[in-house]
């Protein structure tokens, strides 16, 4: 069990698995390792996030249970992982600014290409945001995505994120949005 140490009110992790209409959001387990590797080595998934990782290197270096950390949900469809959602605290080195003191929670989402286009990402992210806002009352969530990543831009808007800023980073235009707490 871990807690969100960056904030004053400690939040217990992991929560009980979160069930949506079609999905379950849960903590990572050892049997998810192969899917984490598929996710991070997929050229399609890597298109707007710096490219895919090398499979042989990931096979060697990935932890026994990847993604077992505060704020990282495995998204499970019928007993198998199809994607992941994360809330990570931004650091002083992060681009974009929303709260003057920084340290905002940033939403991330990655899904296997074969699961795209069924509304799973929207369904899972909405449930994850409900968990976040319930456990961190009043806190905003931020999100950065390349403007060229149309699927992600569309998803961000559907989830209720609104634009705060745009900036250049990693050789591409980035969209920085916020969803109020
Ligand atoms: C971003 C991602 C999670 C979206 O997954 P998805 O399965 O397409 O999402 P959903 O099916 O829930 O669709 C959500 C909305 O986006 C729309 N959408 C999906 N792909 C789209 C595209 N290429 N262009 C425009 N809209 C798109 C859907 O139509 C849906 O909107 P609607 O309900 O109004 O029709 C997925 O493409 C992915 O994992 N990409 C790789 C990782 C990545 O780039 N993550 C973002 C890092 S910032």
mmCIF file of C-alpha atoms and ligand atoms in Angstrom:
data_model
loop_
_atom_site.group_PDB
_atom_site.id
_atom_site.type_symbol
_atom_site.label_atom_id
_atom_site.label_comp_id
_atom_site.label_asym_id
_atom_site.label_seq_id
_atom_site.Cartn_x
_atom_site.Cartn_y
_atom_site.Cartn_z
ATOM 1 C CA UNK A 1 0.000 0.000 0.000
ATOM 2 C CA UNK A 2 1.390 3.436 -0.893
ATOM 3 C CA UNK A 3 0.213 7.011 -0.550
ATOM 4 C CA UNK A 4 0.444 10.194 -2.571
ATOM 5 C CA UNK A 5 3.281 11.734 -0.584
ATOM 6 C CA UNK A 6 3.421 14.934 -2.616
ATOM 7 C CA UNK A 7 0.220 16.277 -1.119
ATOM 8 C CA UNK A 8 -0.821 17.132 2.400
ATOM 9 C CA UNK A 9 -3.700 14.666 2.584
ATOM 10 C CA UNK A 10 -2.380 11.131 2.072
ATOM 11 C CA UNK A 11 -4.456 9.115 -0.368
ATOM 12 C CA UNK A 12 -4.438 5.357 -0.071
ATOM 13 C CA UNK A 13 -3.229 3.350 -3.034
ATOM 14 C CA UNK A 14 -4.395 1.117 -4.614
ATOM 15 C CA UNK A 15 -8.110 1.776 -4.355
ATOM 16 C CA UNK A 16 -10.479 -1.162 -4.752
ATOM 17 C CA UNK A 17 -10.789 -2.078 -8.452
ATOM 18 C CA UNK A 18 -13.031 0.402 -10.259
ATOM 19 C CA UNK A 19 -15.703 -1.160 -12.464
ATOM 20 C CA UNK A 20 -17.227 0.682 -15.413
ATOM 21 C CA UNK A 21 -19.836 -0.603 -17.839
ATOM 22 C CA UNK A 22 -17.300 -2.683 -19.800
ATOM 23 C CA UNK A 23 -13.960 -2.330 -18.014
ATOM 24 C CA UNK A 24 -12.128 -2.709 -14.732
ATOM 25 C CA UNK A 25 -9.416 -0.289 -13.569
ATOM 26 C CA UNK A 26 -7.021 -2.052 -11.233
ATOM 27 C CA UNK A 27 -3.469 -2.174 -9.962
ATOM 28 C CA UNK A 28 -0.803 -3.738 -12.178
ATOM 29 C CA UNK A 29 -0.053 -7.457 -11.742
ATOM 30 C CA UNK A 30 2.860 -9.690 -12.846
ATOM 31 C CA UNK A 31 0.806 -11.166 -15.727
ATOM 32 C CA UNK A 32 0.475 -7.669 -17.273
ATOM 33 C CA UNK A 33 4.227 -7.463 -17.991
ATOM 34 C CA UNK A 34 4.004 -8.751 -21.585
ATOM 35 C CA UNK A 35 1.236 -6.263 -22.396
ATOM 36 C CA UNK A 36 3.205 -3.362 -20.917
ATOM 37 C CA UNK A 37 6.055 -4.376 -23.241
ATOM 38 C CA UNK A 38 3.667 -4.593 -26.238
ATOM 39 C CA UNK A 39 2.335 -1.143 -25.358
ATOM 40 C CA UNK A 40 5.706 0.572 -25.088
ATOM 41 C CA UNK A 41 7.219 -1.151 -28.149
ATOM 42 C CA UNK A 42 4.245 -0.484 -30.452
ATOM 43 C CA UNK A 43 5.162 1.936 -33.281
ATOM 44 C CA UNK A 44 1.521 3.122 -33.464
ATOM 45 C CA UNK A 45 1.347 3.852 -29.741
ATOM 46 C CA UNK A 46 4.742 5.585 -29.904
ATOM 47 C CA UNK A 47 3.901 7.868 -32.849
ATOM 48 C CA UNK A 48 3.323 11.040 -30.785
ATOM 49 C CA UNK A 49 5.205 10.166 -27.612
ATOM 50 C CA UNK A 50 8.791 9.928 -28.762
ATOM 51 C CA UNK A 51 8.713 6.627 -30.641
ATOM 52 C CA UNK A 52 8.609 2.993 -29.562
ATOM 53 C CA UNK A 53 11.046 1.450 -27.099
ATOM 54 C CA UNK A 54 13.321 -1.417 -28.220
ATOM 55 C CA UNK A 55 11.665 -4.740 -27.439
ATOM 56 C CA UNK A 56 14.830 -6.652 -26.468
ATOM 57 C CA UNK A 57 15.921 -3.856 -24.145
ATOM 58 C CA UNK A 58 12.490 -3.693 -22.526
ATOM 59 C CA UNK A 59 12.376 -7.481 -22.081
ATOM 60 C CA UNK A 60 15.654 -7.178 -20.172
ATOM 61 C CA UNK A 61 14.986 -4.055 -18.132
ATOM 62 C CA UNK A 62 11.244 -3.846 -17.406
ATOM 63 C CA UNK A 63 10.454 -4.504 -13.745
ATOM 64 C CA UNK A 64 8.747 -7.744 -12.771
ATOM 65 C CA UNK A 65 5.515 -5.764 -12.273
ATOM 66 C CA UNK A 66 5.655 -2.675 -14.509
ATOM 67 C CA UNK A 67 3.427 0.232 -13.553
ATOM 68 C CA UNK A 68 3.048 -0.687 -9.906
ATOM 69 C CA UNK A 69 3.100 2.833 -8.521
ATOM 70 C CA UNK A 70 0.758 5.457 -7.149
ATOM 71 C CA UNK A 71 -1.764 6.636 -9.730
ATOM 72 C CA UNK A 72 -1.115 3.975 -12.374
ATOM 73 C CA UNK A 73 -4.196 1.972 -13.366
ATOM 74 C CA UNK A 74 -4.226 -1.045 -15.654
ATOM 75 C CA UNK A 75 -7.348 -1.022 -17.818
ATOM 76 C CA UNK A 76 -8.741 -4.521 -18.058
ATOM 77 C CA UNK A 77 -11.282 -5.831 -20.584
ATOM 78 C CA UNK A 78 -12.629 -9.328 -19.954
ATOM 79 C CA UNK A 79 -9.671 -10.261 -17.762
ATOM 80 C CA UNK A 80 -6.852 -8.913 -19.970
ATOM 81 C CA UNK A 81 -4.999 -5.599 -19.994
ATOM 82 C CA UNK A 82 -5.802 -3.304 -22.941
ATOM 83 C CA UNK A 83 -4.188 -0.107 -21.718
ATOM 84 C CA UNK A 84 -2.998 2.044 -18.859
ATOM 85 C CA UNK A 85 -3.907 5.358 -17.262
ATOM 86 C CA UNK A 86 -1.585 7.329 -15.029
ATOM 87 C CA UNK A 87 -1.628 10.352 -12.742
ATOM 88 C CA UNK A 88 1.928 11.604 -12.236
ATOM 89 C CA UNK A 89 2.975 14.691 -10.315
ATOM 90 C CA UNK A 90 4.611 17.315 -12.479
ATOM 91 C CA UNK A 91 8.097 18.427 -11.526
ATOM 92 C CA UNK A 92 9.696 21.907 -11.692
ATOM 93 C CA UNK A 93 11.271 20.800 -15.000
ATOM 94 C CA UNK A 94 7.863 20.169 -16.606
ATOM 95 C CA UNK A 95 6.773 22.580 -19.330
ATOM 96 C CA UNK A 96 3.550 24.539 -19.010
ATOM 97 C CA UNK A 97 2.266 26.093 -15.844
ATOM 98 C CA UNK A 98 -1.112 26.002 -14.212
ATOM 99 C CA UNK A 99 -0.756 26.199 -10.423
ATOM 100 C CA UNK A 100 1.899 28.725 -9.324
ATOM 101 C CA UNK A 101 3.332 26.151 -6.901
ATOM 102 C CA UNK A 102 3.442 23.411 -9.576
ATOM 103 C CA UNK A 103 3.185 19.724 -8.677
ATOM 104 C CA UNK A 104 -0.091 19.261 -10.542
ATOM 105 C CA UNK A 105 -1.308 15.756 -11.301
ATOM 106 C CA UNK A 106 -0.939 15.024 -15.007
ATOM 107 C CA UNK A 107 -3.164 12.492 -16.748
ATOM 108 C CA UNK A 108 -1.590 10.031 -19.190
ATOM 109 C CA UNK A 109 -3.238 7.299 -21.281
ATOM 110 C CA UNK A 110 -1.932 4.570 -23.565
ATOM 111 C CA UNK A 111 -4.065 1.847 -25.137
ATOM 112 C CA UNK A 112 -3.222 -1.082 -27.413
ATOM 113 C CA UNK A 113 -4.063 -0.237 -31.050
ATOM 114 C CA UNK A 114 -6.424 -3.210 -31.365
ATOM 115 C CA UNK A 115 -8.602 -1.632 -28.662
ATOM 116 C CA UNK A 116 -8.811 1.823 -30.258
ATOM 117 C CA UNK A 117 -12.052 3.285 -31.517
ATOM 118 C CA UNK A 118 -14.480 1.551 -29.153
ATOM 119 C CA UNK A 119 -14.741 4.305 -26.581
ATOM 120 C CA UNK A 120 -12.700 2.320 -24.044
ATOM 121 C CA UNK A 121 -10.219 5.120 -23.446
ATOM 122 C CA UNK A 122 -13.005 7.639 -22.820
ATOM 123 C CA UNK A 123 -14.877 5.246 -20.516
ATOM 124 C CA UNK A 124 -11.768 4.342 -18.516
ATOM 125 C CA UNK A 125 -10.380 7.895 -18.255
ATOM 126 C CA UNK A 126 -13.737 9.265 -17.076
ATOM 127 C CA UNK A 127 -13.780 6.683 -14.261
ATOM 128 C CA UNK A 128 -10.143 7.365 -13.379
ATOM 129 C CA UNK A 129 -10.846 11.120 -13.219
ATOM 130 C CA UNK A 130 -13.838 10.461 -10.944
ATOM 131 C CA UNK A 131 -11.502 8.513 -8.632
ATOM 132 C CA UNK A 132 -8.930 11.323 -8.724
ATOM 133 C CA UNK A 133 -11.389 14.123 -8.012
ATOM 134 C CA UNK A 134 -13.035 12.060 -5.262
ATOM 135 C CA UNK A 135 -9.746 11.381 -3.518
ATOM 136 C CA UNK A 136 -8.146 14.803 -4.185
ATOM 137 C CA UNK A 137 -11.062 17.235 -3.725
ATOM 138 C CA UNK A 138 -10.647 20.560 -5.481
ATOM 139 C CA UNK A 139 -7.420 19.607 -7.256
ATOM 140 C CA UNK A 140 -7.139 20.228 -10.993
ATOM 141 C CA UNK A 141 -5.716 17.647 -13.399
ATOM 142 C CA UNK A 142 -3.512 18.741 -16.303
ATOM 143 C CA UNK A 143 -2.664 17.045 -19.573
ATOM 144 C CA UNK A 144 -0.081 17.573 -22.315
ATOM 145 C CA UNK A 145 -0.426 16.141 -25.787
ATOM 146 C CA UNK A 146 0.943 16.872 -29.238
ATOM 147 C CA UNK A 147 -1.572 18.883 -31.233
ATOM 148 C CA UNK A 148 -0.934 16.454 -34.127
ATOM 149 C CA UNK A 149 -2.267 13.596 -31.981
ATOM 150 C CA UNK A 150 -5.871 13.934 -33.094
ATOM 151 C CA UNK A 151 -7.147 10.934 -31.138
ATOM 152 C CA UNK A 152 -5.667 12.320 -27.942
ATOM 153 C CA UNK A 153 -6.830 15.887 -28.638
ATOM 154 C CA UNK A 154 -10.358 14.605 -29.225
ATOM 155 C CA UNK A 155 -10.269 12.464 -26.086
ATOM 156 C CA UNK A 156 -8.981 15.371 -23.969
ATOM 157 C CA UNK A 157 -11.845 17.585 -25.140
ATOM 158 C CA UNK A 158 -14.383 14.817 -24.567
ATOM 159 C CA UNK A 159 -13.081 14.414 -21.006
ATOM 160 C CA UNK A 160 -13.593 18.115 -20.311
ATOM 161 C CA UNK A 161 -10.025 19.444 -20.559
ATOM 162 C CA UNK A 162 -9.708 23.010 -21.801
ATOM 163 C CA UNK A 163 -6.693 24.719 -23.295
ATOM 164 C CA UNK A 164 -4.303 26.669 -21.060
ATOM 165 C CA UNK A 165 -1.324 26.976 -23.378
ATOM 166 C CA UNK A 166 0.487 25.663 -26.438
ATOM 167 C CA UNK A 167 4.246 25.387 -26.686
ATOM 168 C CA UNK A 168 7.011 23.709 -28.669
ATOM 169 C CA UNK A 169 8.733 20.724 -27.093
ATOM 170 C CA UNK A 170 10.479 17.643 -28.499
ATOM 171 C CA UNK A 171 10.273 19.250 -31.965
ATOM 172 C CA UNK A 172 6.470 19.385 -31.974
ATOM 173 C CA UNK A 173 3.627 21.669 -30.917
ATOM 174 C CA UNK A 174 2.209 20.598 -27.537
ATOM 175 C CA UNK A 175 -1.261 21.315 -26.169
ATOM 176 C CA UNK A 176 -1.471 21.894 -22.428
ATOM 177 C CA UNK A 177 -4.941 21.592 -20.916
ATOM 178 C CA UNK A 178 -6.622 21.517 -17.534
ATOM 179 C CA UNK A 179 -9.719 19.984 -15.976
ATOM 180 C CA UNK A 180 -10.813 21.838 -12.874
ATOM 181 C CA UNK A 181 -11.193 19.897 -9.617
HETATM 182 C C1 LIG B 1 -5.284 8.459 -27.433
HETATM 183 C C2 LIG B 1 -5.939 7.067 -27.345
HETATM 184 C C3 LIG B 1 -5.900 6.559 -25.922
HETATM 185 C C4 LIG B 1 -7.386 7.208 -27.820
HETATM 186 O O1 LIG B 1 -7.949 5.920 -27.826
HETATM 187 P P1 LIG B 1 -9.322 5.568 -28.529
HETATM 188 O O2 LIG B 1 -9.589 4.143 -28.297
HETATM 189 O O3 LIG B 1 -9.309 6.032 -29.936
HETATM 190 O O4 LIG B 1 -10.330 6.467 -27.723
HETATM 191 P P2 LIG B 1 -11.879 6.324 -27.679
HETATM 192 O O5 LIG B 1 -12.358 5.202 -28.568
HETATM 193 O O6 LIG B 1 -12.312 6.322 -26.256
HETATM 194 O O7 LIG B 1 -12.316 7.655 -28.407
HETATM 195 C C5 LIG B 1 -12.446 8.875 -27.740
HETATM 196 C C6 LIG B 1 -12.912 9.930 -28.728
HETATM 197 O O8 LIG B 1 -11.843 10.250 -29.636
HETATM 198 C C7 LIG B 1 -12.280 10.092 -30.979
HETATM 199 N N1 LIG B 1 -11.133 9.668 -31.789
HETATM 200 C C8 LIG B 1 -10.463 8.500 -31.668
HETATM 201 N N2 LIG B 1 -9.468 8.474 -32.600
HETATM 202 C C9 LIG B 1 -9.555 9.632 -33.288
HETATM 203 C C10 LIG B 1 -8.800 10.190 -34.363
HETATM 204 N N3 LIG B 1 -7.763 9.537 -34.903
HETATM 205 N N4 LIG B 1 -9.133 11.415 -34.813
HETATM 206 C C11 LIG B 1 -10.162 12.087 -34.274
HETATM 207 N N5 LIG B 1 -10.918 11.611 -33.252
HETATM 208 C C12 LIG B 1 -10.613 10.402 -32.765
HETATM 209 C C13 LIG B 1 -13.367 9.072 -30.917
HETATM 210 O O9 LIG B 1 -14.213 9.168 -32.031
HETATM 211 C C14 LIG B 1 -14.053 9.456 -29.608
HETATM 212 O O10 LIG B 1 -14.882 10.561 -29.768
HETATM 213 P P3 LIG B 1 -16.459 10.436 -29.924
HETATM 214 O O11 LIG B 1 -16.950 9.654 -28.755
HETATM 215 O O12 LIG B 1 -16.885 11.863 -29.946
HETATM 216 O O13 LIG B 1 -16.659 9.703 -31.216
HETATM 217 C C15 LIG B 1 -5.214 6.064 -28.278
HETATM 218 O O14 LIG B 1 -5.232 6.559 -29.584
HETATM 219 C C16 LIG B 1 -3.784 5.752 -27.865
HETATM 220 O O15 LIG B 1 -3.536 4.955 -26.986
HETATM 221 N N6 LIG B 1 -2.808 6.410 -28.557
HETATM 222 C C17 LIG B 1 -1.410 6.128 -28.307
HETATM 223 C C18 LIG B 1 -0.908 6.703 -27.014
HETATM 224 C C19 LIG B 1 -1.026 8.212 -26.975
HETATM 225 O O16 LIG B 1 -0.717 8.906 -27.938
HETATM 226 N N7 LIG B 1 -1.457 8.717 -25.826
HETATM 227 C C20 LIG B 1 -1.577 10.119 -25.595
HETATM 228 C C21 LIG B 1 -0.334 10.603 -24.937
HETATM 229 S S1 LIG B 1 -0.498 12.320 -24.504
#
